JSON list of C-alpha atoms and ligand atoms in Angstrom, two decimals:
[
{"chain": "G", "resi": 16, "resn": "MET", "atom": "CA", "xyz": [6.70, 25.38, 7.68]},
{"chain": "G", "resi": 17, "resn": "GLY", "atom": "CA", "xyz": [5.28, 22.50, 9.98]},
{"chain": "G", "resi": 18, "resn": "THR", "atom": "CA", "xyz": [2.33, 23.03, 12.20]},
{"chain": "G", "resi": 19, "resn": "PRO", "atom": "CA", "xyz": [2.69, 22.31, 16.05]},
{"chain": "G", "resi": 20, "resn": "SER", "atom": "CA", "xyz": [1.16, 18.94, 15.63]},
{"chain": "G", "resi": 21, "resn": "ASP", "atom": "CA", "xyz": [3.86, 17.96, 13.05]},
{"chain": "G", "resi": 22, "resn": "ARG", "atom": "CA", "xyz": [6.56, 18.09, 15.93]},
{"chain": "G", "resi": 23, "resn": "ALA", "atom": "CA", "xyz": [4.33, 16.76, 18.47]},
{"chain": "G", "resi": 24, "resn": "PRO", "atom": "CA", "xyz": [5.41, 12.95, 19.93]},
{"chain": "G", "resi": 25, "resn": "LEU", "atom": "CA", "xyz": [3.71, 10.32, 17.87]},
{"chain": "G", "resi": 26, "resn": "ALA", "atom": "CA", "xyz": [1.36, 9.10, 20.46]},
{"chain": "G", "resi": 27, "resn": "GLU", "atom": "CA", "xyz": [0.10, 12.82, 20.89]},
{"chain": "G", "resi": 28, "resn": "ARG", "atom": "CA", "xyz": [-0.31, 13.23, 16.99]},
{"chain": "G", "resi": 29, "resn": "VAL", "atom": "CA", "xyz": [-2.20, 9.74, 16.89]},
{"chain": "G", "resi": 30, "resn": "ALA", "atom": "CA", "xyz": [-4.41, 10.57, 19.71]},
{"chain": "G", "resi": 31, "resn": "GLU", "atom": "CA", "xyz": [-5.26, 14.15, 17.75]},
{"chain": "G", "resi": 32, "resn": "LEU", "atom": "CA", "xyz": [-5.98, 12.31, 14.65]},
{"chain": "G", "resi": 33, "resn": "LEU", "atom": "CA", "xyz": [-8.26, 10.13, 16.48]},
{"chain": "G", "resi": 34, "resn": "ALA", "atom": "CA", "xyz": [-10.11, 12.97, 18.13]},
{"chain": "G", "resi": 35, "resn": "GLY", "atom": "CA", "xyz": [-12.30, 13.23, 15.04]},
{"chain": "G", "resi": 36, "resn": "ASP", "atom": "CA", "xyz": [-14.92, 11.27, 13.49]},
{"chain": "G", "resi": 37, "resn": "GLY", "atom": "CA", "xyz": [-14.54, 9.10, 10.41]},
{"chain": "G", "resi": 38, "resn": "PRO", "atom": "CA", "xyz": [-11.93, 8.34, 7.84]},
{"chain": "G", "resi": 39, "resn": "LEU", "atom": "CA", "xyz": [-8.74, 10.11, 8.49]},
{"chain": "G", "resi": 40, "resn": "PRO", "atom": "CA", "xyz": [-7.29, 12.64, 5.97]},
{"chain": "G", "resi": 41, "resn": "ILE", "atom": "CA", "xyz": [-4.82, 10.73, 3.59]},
{"chain": "G", "resi": 42, "resn": "VAL", "atom": "CA", "xyz": [-1.70, 12.39, 2.74]},
{"chain": "G", "resi": 43, "resn": "ALA", "atom": "CA", "xyz": [-0.81, 13.04, -0.89]},
{"chain": "G", "resi": 44, "resn": "ALA", "atom": "CA", "xyz": [2.67, 12.94, -2.72]},
{"chain": "G", "resi": 45, "resn": "GLY", "atom": "CA", "xyz": [4.59, 15.97, -1.87]},
{"chain": "G", "resi": 46, "resn": "ASP", "atom": "CA", "xyz": [4.12, 15.63, 1.93]},
{"chain": "G", "resi": 47, "resn": "PRO", "atom": "CA", "xyz": [7.82, 14.91, 3.28]},
{"chain": "G", "resi": 48, "resn": "VAL", "atom": "CA", "xyz": [6.19, 12.19, 5.78]},
{"chain": "G", "resi": 49, "resn": "LEU", "atom": "CA", "xyz": [5.67, 9.81, 2.63]},
{"chain": "G", "resi": 50, "resn": "ARG", "atom": "CA", "xyz": [9.38, 10.39, 1.70]},
{"chain": "G", "resi": 51, "resn": "ARG", "atom": "CA", "xyz": [10.83, 9.65, 4.92]},
{"chain": "G", "resi": 52, "resn": "PRO", "atom": "CA", "xyz": [11.83, 6.04, 6.58]},
{"chain": "G", "resi": 53, "resn": "ALA", "atom": "CA", "xyz": [8.97, 5.44, 9.06]},
{"chain": "G", "resi": 54, "resn": "GLU", "atom": "CA", "xyz": [10.36, 4.45, 12.61]},
{"chain": "G", "resi": 55, "resn": "PRO", "atom": "CA", "xyz": [10.12, 1.06, 13.88]},
{"chain": "G", "resi": 56, "resn": "PHE", "atom": "CA", "xyz": [7.00, 0.45, 15.97]},
{"chain": "G", "resi": 57, "resn": "ASP", "atom": "CA", "xyz": [8.60, -0.32, 19.53]},
{"chain": "G", "resi": 58, "resn": "GLY", "atom": "CA", "xyz": [5.44, 0.51, 21.64]},
{"chain": "G", "resi": 59, "resn": "GLN", "atom": "CA", "xyz": [5.17, 4.21, 20.80]},
{"chain": "G", "resi": 60, "resn": "LEU", "atom": "CA", "xyz": [1.42, 4.16, 21.21]},
{"chain": "G", "resi": 61, "resn": "GLU", "atom": "CA", "xyz": [0.37, 1.93, 24.15]},
{"chain": "G", "resi": 62, "resn": "PRO", "atom": "CA", "xyz": [-2.15, -1.19, 23.17]},
{"chain": "G", "resi": 63, "resn": "ALA", "atom": "CA", "xyz": [-5.43, 0.73, 23.31]},
{"chain": "G", "resi": 64, "resn": "LEU", "atom": "CA", "xyz": [-4.18, 3.59, 21.23]},
{"chain": "G", "resi": 65, "resn": "LEU", "atom": "CA", "xyz": [-2.80, 1.04, 18.94]},
{"chain": "G", "resi": 66, "resn": "ALA", "atom": "CA", "xyz": [-5.92, -1.02, 18.53]},
{"chain": "G", "resi": 67, "resn": "ARG", "atom": "CA", "xyz": [-7.87, 2.65, 18.22]},
{"chain": "G", "resi": 68, "resn": "PHE", "atom": "CA", "xyz": [-4.98, 3.83, 15.52]},
{"chain": "G", "resi": 69, "resn": "VAL", "atom": "CA", "xyz": [-5.46, 0.45, 13.78]},
{"chain": "G", "resi": 70, "resn": "GLU", "atom": "CA", "xyz": [-9.24, 0.55, 13.48]},
{"chain": "G", "resi": 71, "resn": "ALA", "atom": "CA", "xyz": [-8.83, 4.05, 12.23]},
{"chain": "G", "resi": 72, "resn": "LEU", "atom": "CA", "xyz": [-6.64, 2.54, 9.20]},
{"chain": "G", "resi": 73, "resn": "ARG", "atom": "CA", "xyz": [-8.81, -0.09, 8.43]},
{"chain": "G", "resi": 74, "resn": "LEU", "atom": "CA", "xyz": [-11.74, 2.34, 8.59]},
{"chain": "G", "resi": 75, "resn": "THR", "atom": "CA", "xyz": [-9.97, 4.90, 6.18]},
{"chain": "G", "resi": 76, "resn": "MET", "atom": "CA", "xyz": [-8.52, 2.09, 3.92]},
{"chain": "G", "resi": 77, "resn": "ARG", "atom": "CA", "xyz": [-12.40, 1.01, 3.20]},
{"chain": "G", "resi": 78, "resn": "ALA", "atom": "CA", "xyz": [-13.95, 4.20, 3.03]},
{"chain": "G", "resi": 79, "resn": "ALA", "atom": "CA", "xyz": [-11.54, 5.32, 0.23]},
{"chain": "G", "resi": 80, "resn": "PRO", "atom": "CA", "xyz": [-11.87, 2.38, -0.86]},
{"chain": "G", "resi": 81, "resn": "GLY", "atom": "CA", "xyz": [-8.28, 0.94, -1.09]},
{"chain": "G", "resi": 82, "resn": "VAL", "atom": "CA", "xyz": [-6.60, -2.56, -0.43]},
{"chain": "G", "resi": 83, "resn": "GLY", "atom": "CA", "xyz": [-3.80, -1.17, 1.82]},
{"chain": "G", "resi": 84, "resn": "LEU", "atom": "CA", "xyz": [-2.99, 1.89, 3.86]},
{"chain": "G", "resi": 85, "resn": "ALA", "atom": "CA", "xyz": [0.47, 2.60, 5.31]},
{"chain": "G", "resi": 86, "resn": "ALA", "atom": "CA", "xyz": [0.56, 4.98, 8.65]},
{"chain": "G", "resi": 87, "resn": "PRO", "atom": "CA", "xyz": [2.76, 7.38, 6.85]},
{"chain": "G", "resi": 88, "resn": "GLN", "atom": "CA", "xyz": [-0.23, 8.03, 4.58]},
{"chain": "G", "resi": 89, "resn": "VAL", "atom": "CA", "xyz": [-2.11, 9.34, 7.53]},
{"chain": "G", "resi": 90, "resn": "GLY", "atom": "CA", "xyz": [0.98, 11.44, 8.51]},
{"chain": "G", "resi": 91, "resn": "VAL", "atom": "CA", "xyz": [2.20, 8.90, 11.24]},
{"chain": "G", "resi": 92, "resn": "GLY", "atom": "CA", "xyz": [5.63, 8.02, 10.55]},
{"chain": "G", "resi": 93, "resn": "LEU", "atom": "CA", "xyz": [5.39, 4.42, 12.25]},
{"chain": "G", "resi": 94, "resn": "ARG", "atom": "CA", "xyz": [6.27, 0.93, 10.53]},
{"chain": "G", "resi": 95, "resn": "ILE", "atom": "CA", "xyz": [2.25, 0.11, 10.59]},
{"chain": "G", "resi": 96, "resn": "ALA", "atom": "CA", "xyz": [0.27, -1.12, 7.93]},
{"chain": "G", "resi": 97, "resn": "VAL", "atom": "CA", "xyz": [-2.57, -2.50, 6.90]},
{"chain": "G", "resi": 98, "resn": "ILE", "atom": "CA", "xyz": [-4.14, -4.66, 3.86]},
{"chain": "G", "resi": 99, "resn": "GLU", "atom": "CA", "xyz": [-7.31, -6.11, 2.74]},
{"chain": "G", "resi": 100, "resn": "ASP", "atom": "CA", "xyz": [-8.95, -6.98, -0.53]},
{"chain": "G", "resi": 101, "resn": "PRO", "atom": "CA", "xyz": [-12.17, -8.55, -1.16]},
{"chain": "G", "resi": 102, "resn": "ALA", "atom": "CA", "xyz": [-10.92, -8.68, -4.78]},
{"chain": "G", "resi": 103, "resn": "PRO", "atom": "CA", "xyz": [-14.24, -8.08, -6.26]},
{"chain": "G", "resi": 104, "resn": "VAL", "atom": "CA", "xyz": [-13.48, -8.67, -10.14]},
{"chain": "G", "resi": 105, "resn": "PRO", "atom": "CA", "xyz": [-14.04, -10.78, -12.77]},
{"chain": "G", "resi": 106, "resn": "ASP", "atom": "CA", "xyz": [-12.61, -14.23, -13.21]},
{"chain": "G", "resi": 107, "resn": "GLU", "atom": "CA", "xyz": [-10.36, -13.20, -16.35]},
{"chain": "G", "resi": 108, "resn": "VAL", "atom": "CA", "xyz": [-8.65, -10.70, -14.18]},
{"chain": "G", "resi": 109, "resn": "ARG", "atom": "CA", "xyz": [-8.46, -13.00, -11.00]},
{"chain": "G", "resi": 110, "resn": "VAL", "atom": "CA", "xyz": [-6.69, -15.43, -12.91]},
{"chain": "G", "resi": 111, "resn": "ALA", "atom": "CA", "xyz": [-4.37, -13.22, -14.82]},
{"chain": "G", "resi": 112, "resn": "ARG", "atom": "CA", "xyz": [-3.68, -10.90, -11.90]},
{"chain": "G", "resi": 113, "resn": "GLY", "atom": "CA", "xyz": [-3.86, -13.74, -9.14]},
{"chain": "G", "resi": 114, "resn": "ARG", "atom": "CA", "xyz": [-6.07, -11.19, -7.59]},
{"chain": "G", "resi": 115, "resn": "VAL", "atom": "CA", "xyz": [-7.55, -13.31, -4.83]},
{"chain": "G", "resi": 116, "resn": "PRO", "atom": "CA", "xyz": [-9.30, -12.38, -1.73]},
{"chain": "G", "resi": 117, "resn": "GLN", "atom": "CA", "xyz": [-6.92, -11.02, 1.08]},
{"chain": "G", "resi": 118, "resn": "PRO", "atom": "CA", "xyz": [-8.30, -10.94, 4.42]},
{"chain": "G", "resi": 119, "resn": "PHE", "atom": "CA", "xyz": [-7.87, -7.83, 6.58]},
{"chain": "G", "resi": 120, "resn": "ARG", "atom": "CA", "xyz": [-4.02, -7.95, 8.21]},
{"chain": "G", "resi": 121, "resn": "VAL", "atom": "CA", "xyz": [-2.29, -5.67, 10.20]},
{"chain": "G", "resi": 122, "resn": "LEU", "atom": "CA", "xyz": [1.84, -5.72, 9.22]},
{"chain": "G", "resi": 123, "resn": "VAL", "atom": "CA", "xyz": [4.08, -4.18, 12.25]},
{"chain": "G", "resi": 124, "resn": "ASN", "atom": "CA", "xyz": [7.72, -3.59, 11.21]},
{"chain": "G", "resi": 125, "resn": "PRO", "atom": "CA", "xyz": [6.96, -5.53, 7.96]},
{"chain": "G", "resi": 126, "resn": "SER", "atom": "CA", "xyz": [10.05, -6.46, 5.47]},
{"chain": "G", "resi": 127, "resn": "TYR", "atom": "CA", "xyz": [10.14, -8.33, 2.30]},
{"chain": "G", "resi": 128, "resn": "GLU", "atom": "CA", "xyz": [12.59, -10.27, 0.12]},
{"chain": "G", "resi": 129, "resn": "PRO", "atom": "CA", "xyz": [11.93, -11.98, -3.19]},
{"chain": "G", "resi": 130, "resn": "ALA", "atom": "CA", "xyz": [10.82, -15.75, -2.91]},
{"chain": "G", "resi": 131, "resn": "GLY", "atom": "CA", "xyz": [11.64, -16.60, -6.28]},
{"chain": "G", "resi": 132, "resn": "PRO", "atom": "CA", "xyz": [12.81, -15.07, -9.69]},
{"chain": "G", "resi": 133, "resn": "GLY", "atom": "CA", "xyz": [9.37, -14.35, -11.23]},
{"chain": "G", "resi": 134, "resn": "ARG", "atom": "CA", "xyz": [8.10, -10.82, -11.91]},
{"chain": "G", "resi": 135, "resn": "ALA", "atom": "CA", "xyz": [4.83, -9.35, -12.55]},
{"chain": "G", "resi": 136, "resn": "ALA", "atom": "CA", "xyz": [3.76, -6.06, -14.09]},
{"chain": "G", "resi": 137, "resn": "PHE", "atom": "CA", "xyz": [0.34, -4.71, -13.90]},
{"chain": "G", "resi": 138, "resn": "TYR", "atom": "CA", "xyz": [-0.97, -1.32, -13.23]},
{"chain": "G", "resi": 139, "resn": "GLU", "atom": "CA", "xyz": [-1.60, -0.13, -9.78]},
{"chain": "G", "resi": 140, "resn": "GLY", "atom": "CA", "xyz": [-2.58, 3.12, -7.95]},
{"chain": "G", "resi": 141, "resn": "CYS", "atom": "CA", "xyz": [-2.06, 4.88, -4.81]},
{"chain": "G", "resi": 142, "resn": "LEU", "atom": "CA", "xyz": [-4.43, 6.43, -2.41]},
{"chain": "G", "resi": 143, "resn": "SER", "atom": "CA", "xyz": [-1.61, 9.14, -2.00]},
{"chain": "G", "resi": 144, "resn": "VAL", "atom": "CA", "xyz": [-1.38, 9.66, -5.62]},
{"chain": "G", "resi": 145, "resn": "PRO", "atom": "CA", "xyz": [-4.90, 10.03, -6.49]},
{"chain": "G", "resi": 146, "resn": "GLY", "atom": "CA", "xyz": [-6.36, 9.86, -10.21]},
{"chain": "G", "resi": 147, "resn": "TRP", "atom": "CA", "xyz": [-3.55, 8.25, -11.72]},
{"chain": "G", "resi": 148, "resn": "GLN", "atom": "CA", "xyz": [-2.00, 4.59, -12.15]},
{"chain": "G", "resi": 149, "resn": "ALA", "atom": "CA", "xyz": [1.13, 3.19, -13.56]},
{"chain": "G", "resi": 150, "resn": "VAL", "atom": "CA", "xyz": [2.39, -0.12, -14.54]},
{"chain": "G", "resi": 151, "resn": "VAL", "atom": "CA", "xyz": [4.94, -1.56, -11.85]},
{"chain": "G", "resi": 152, "resn": "ALA", "atom": "CA", "xyz": [7.00, -4.77, -12.28]},
{"chain": "G", "resi": 153, "resn": "ARG", "atom": "CA", "xyz": [7.19, -5.94, -8.77]},
{"chain": "G", "resi": 154, "resn": "HIS", "atom": "CA", "xyz": [8.32, -9.71, -7.46]},
{"chain": "G", "resi": 155, "resn": "ALA", "atom": "CA", "xyz": [5.72, -12.14, -8.20]},
{"chain": "G", "resi": 156, "resn": "GLU", "atom": "CA", "xyz": [6.58, -13.86, -4.87]},
{"chain": "G", "resi": 157, "resn": "VAL", "atom": "CA", "xyz": [7.87, -12.34, -1.70]},
{"chain": "G", "resi": 158, "resn": "ARG", "atom": "CA", "xyz": [8.73, -13.65, 1.75]},
{"chain": "G", "resi": 159, "resn": "LEU", "atom": "CA", "xyz": [7.09, -11.07, 4.28]},
{"chain": "G", "resi": 160, "resn": "VAL", "atom": "CA", "xyz": [8.55, -11.11, 7.92]},
{"chain": "G", "resi": 161, "resn": "ALA", "atom": "CA", "xyz": [6.62, -8.74, 10.09]},
{"chain": "G", "resi": 162, "resn": "ARG", "atom": "CA", "xyz": [4.96, -8.62, 13.64]},
{"chain": "G", "resi": 163, "resn": "ASP", "atom": "CA", "xyz": [1.09, -8.47, 14.16]},
{"chain": "G", "resi": 164, "resn": "GLU", "atom": "CA", "xyz": [-1.19, -6.03, 15.84]},
{"chain": "G", "resi": 165, "resn": "HIS", "atom": "CA", "xyz": [-0.55, -8.37, 19.02]},
{"chain": "G", "resi": 166, "resn": "GLY", "atom": "CA", "xyz": [3.21, -8.40, 18.47]},
{"chain": "G", "resi": 167, "resn": "ARG", "atom": "CA", "xyz": [2.93, -12.08, 17.47]},
{"chain": "G", "resi": 168, "resn": "ALA", "atom": "CA", "xyz": [5.80, -13.26, 14.53]},
{"chain": "G", "resi": 169, "resn": "VAL", "atom": "CA", "xyz": [4.64, -13.34, 11.14]},
{"chain": "G", "resi": 170, "resn": "ASP", "atom": "CA", "xyz": [6.75, -14.93, 8.44]},
{"chain": "G", "resi": 171, "resn": "GLU", "atom": "CA", "xyz": [4.84, -15.88, 5.18]},
{"chain": "G", "resi": 172, "resn": "VAL", "atom": "CA", "xyz": [5.16, -16.11, 1.59]},
{"chain": "G", "resi": 173, "resn": "PHE", "atom": "CA", "xyz": [2.72, -14.14, -0.40]},
{"chain": "G", "resi": 174, "resn": "GLU", "atom": "CA", "xyz": [2.07, -14.48, -4.04]},
{"chain": "G", "resi": 175, "resn": "GLY", "atom": "CA", "xyz": [-0.48, -12.89, -6.88]},
{"chain": "G", "resi": 176, "resn": "TRP", "atom": "CA", "xyz": [-2.11, -9.59, -5.82]},
{"chain": "G", "resi": 177, "resn": "PRO", "atom": "CA", "xyz": [-1.55, -10.01, -2.22]},
{"chain": "G", "resi": 178, "resn": "ALA", "atom": "CA", "xyz": [2.31, -9.94, -2.97]},
{"chain": "G", "resi": 179, "resn": "ARG", "atom": "CA", "xyz": [1.95, -6.74, -4.90]},
{"chain": "G", "resi": 180, "resn": "ILE", "atom": "CA", "xyz": [0.12, -5.22, -2.09]},
{"chain": "G", "resi": 181, "resn": "VAL", "atom": "CA", "xyz": [2.45, -6.08, 0.70]},
{"chain": "G", "resi": 182, "resn": "GLN", "atom": "CA", "xyz": [5.47, -4.83, -1.32]},
{"chain": "G", "resi": 183, "resn": "HIS", "atom": "CA", "xyz": [3.60, -1.22, -2.13]},
{"chain": "G", "resi": 184, "resn": "GLU", "atom": "CA", "xyz": [2.61, -1.02, 1.85]},
{"chain": "G", "resi": 185, "resn": "THR", "atom": "CA", "xyz": [6.01, -1.91, 2.96]},
{"chain": "G", "resi": 186, "resn": "ASP", "atom": "CA", "xyz": [7.61, 0.66, 0.66]},
{"chain": "G", "resi": 187, "resn": "HIS", "atom": "CA", "xyz": [5.60, 3.45, 2.17]},
{"chain": "G", "resi": 188, "resn": "LEU", "atom": "CA", "xyz": [7.27, 2.56, 5.31]},
{"chain": "G", "resi": 189, "resn": "ASP", "atom": "CA", "xyz": [10.62, 2.92, 3.47]},
{"chain": "G", "resi": 190, "resn": "GLY", "atom": "CA", "xyz": [9.54, 6.21, 1.81]},
{"chain": "G", "resi": 191, "resn": "VAL", "atom": "CA", "xyz": [9.31, 4.61, -1.10]},
{"chain": "G", "resi": 192, "resn": "LEU", "atom": "CA", "xyz": [6.27, 5.60, -3.73]},
{"chain": "G", "resi": 193, "resn": "TYR", "atom": "CA", "xyz": [4.89, 2.90, -6.14]},
{"chain": "G", "resi": 194, "resn": "LEU", "atom": "CA", "xyz": [5.89, 5.58, -8.71]},
{"chain": "G", "resi": 195, "resn": "ASP", "atom": "CA", "xyz": [9.19, 5.18, -8.00]},
{"chain": "G", "resi": 196, "resn": "ARG", "atom": "CA", "xyz": [9.39, 1.79, -9.72]},
{"chain": "G", "resi": 197, "resn": "ALA", "atom": "CA", "xyz": [6.94, 2.35, -12.18]},
{"chain": "G", "resi": 198, "resn": "GLU", "atom": "CA", "xyz": [7.43, 2.44, -16.10]},
{"chain": "G", "resi": 199, "resn": "LEU", "atom": "CA", "xyz": [6.61, 6.11, -16.45]},
{"chain": "G", "resi": 200, "resn": "ARG", "atom": "CA", "xyz": [5.56, 5.79, -20.13]},
{"chain": "G", "resi": 201, "resn": "SER", "atom": "CA", "xyz": [2.63, 3.81, -18.60]},
{"chain": "G", "resi": 202, "resn": "PHE", "atom": "CA", "xyz": [1.22, 6.71, -16.36]},
{"chain": "G", "resi": 203, "resn": "ALA", "atom": "CA", "xyz": [-2.49, 7.01, -16.93]},
{"chain": "G", "resi": 204, "resn": "SER", "atom": "CA", "xyz": [-5.51, 9.10, -15.78]},
{"chain": "G", "resi": 205, "resn": "ASN", "atom": "CA", "xyz": [-8.10, 7.09, -14.05]},
{"chain": "G", "resi": 206, "resn": "ASP", "atom": "CA", "xyz": [-10.26, 7.98, -16.96]},
{"chain": "G", "resi": 207, "resn": "ALA", "atom": "CA", "xyz": [-7.96, 6.72, -19.59]},
{"chain": "G", "resi": 208, "resn": "MET", "atom": "CA", "xyz": [-7.40, 3.52, -17.45]},
{"chain": "G", "resi": 209, "resn": "ALA", "atom": "CA", "xyz": [-11.28, 2.89, -17.62]},
{"chain": "G", "resi": 210, "resn": "GLU", "atom": "CA", "xyz": [-11.65, 3.74, -21.29]},
{"chain": "G", "resi": 211, "resn": "ARG", "atom": "CA", "xyz": [-9.03, 2.09, -22.75]},
{"chain": "G", "resi": 212, "resn": "TRP", "atom": "CA", "xyz": [-6.81, -0.14, -20.50]},
{"chain": "G", "resi": 213, "resn": "ALA", "atom": "CA", "xyz": [-9.38, -2.02, -18.25]},
{"chain": "G", "resi": 214, "resn": "GLN", "atom": "CA", "xyz": [-8.16, -5.28, -19.94]},
{"chain": "G", "resi": 215, "resn": "ALA", "atom": "CA", "xyz": [-6.49, -8.10, -17.25]},
{"chain": "G", "resi": 216, "resn": "THR", "atom": "CA", "xyz": [-2.98, -7.38, -18.32]},
{"chain": "G", "resi": 217, "resn": "PRO", "atom": "CA", "xyz": [-1.20, -4.25, -19.68]},
{"chain": "G", "resi": 218, "resn": "ASP", "atom": "CA", "xyz": [0.22, -5.61, -23.03]},
{"chain": "G", "resi": 219, "resn": "ARG", "atom": "CA", "xyz": [-1.98, -3.61, -25.22]},
{"chain": "G", "resi": 220, "resn": "ALA", "atom": "CA", "xyz": [-1.14, -0.45, -23.09]},
{"chain": "G", "resi": 221, "resn": "ALA", "atom": "CA", "xyz": [2.43, -1.36, -23.40]},
{"chain": "G", "resi": 222, "resn": "ALA", "atom": "CA", "xyz": [2.50, -1.61, -26.90]},
{"chain": "G", "resi": 223, "resn": "ALA", "atom": "CA", "xyz": [0.44, 1.80, -27.64]},
{"chain": "G", "resi": 224, "resn": "LEU", "atom": "CA", "xyz": [1.95, 3.83, -24.84]},
{"chain": "G", "resi": 225, "resn": "GLY", "atom": "CA", "xyz": [5.78, 2.25, -25.78]},
{"chain": "G", "resi": 226, "resn": "PHE", "atom": "CA", "xyz": [6.87, 0.84, -22.47]},
{"chain": "G", "resi": 227, "resn": "GLU", "atom": "CA", "xyz": [8.66, -2.86, -21.85]},
{"chain": "G", "resi": 228, "resn": "LEU", "atom": "CA", "xyz": [7.27, -5.29, -19.74]},
{"chain": "G", "resi": 229, "resn": "PRO", "atom": "CA", "xyz": [9.10, -8.18, -18.17]},
{"chain": "Q", "resi": 312, "resn": "LIG", "atom": "ZN1", "xyz": [0.20, 3.86, -1.75]}
]
């Protein structure tokens, strides 16, 4: 059963969320908002409210901490996501995963398509599925078409870890969780990850847990 705020128009819902201080509460898997395609953004939030919402998404992503956050993850069914990755990782990991720094970006109405035949499979997690990670084989390169927070067109090819981030966040806006695309036999707790599977690639995990890599 929904609370009255679930049925409020989006702008009211967002204004209500922003009335609190600090990071926004993150919605966990099991909430239908994570399983519905989000509405394309078409001015449902006036510019000042959109700017405050984007700032709250940034604050919430950093506090979590995470490298991306989609509006449905704070209960708002709009096609808006933020990404940012300072990539504080050792060289070996940076090279193996292509995990290079990704500056803060706002993706409005994003969509992606593969920009090449390559696949890359690595462990990833999600702030809406806390405590767990799994290997997901994703397009190694994608072309992302979107708008930014000022309505300017974005048409850009992403590769390496940033390509993974934009696919993960755009999928959220389509009601898709990374688990839908994961090698389920790779599913591992954060403790198991830290203890056993901190290598730069999931090759050893694949052999030990019994899953395929592309
Ligand atoms: Zn996620």
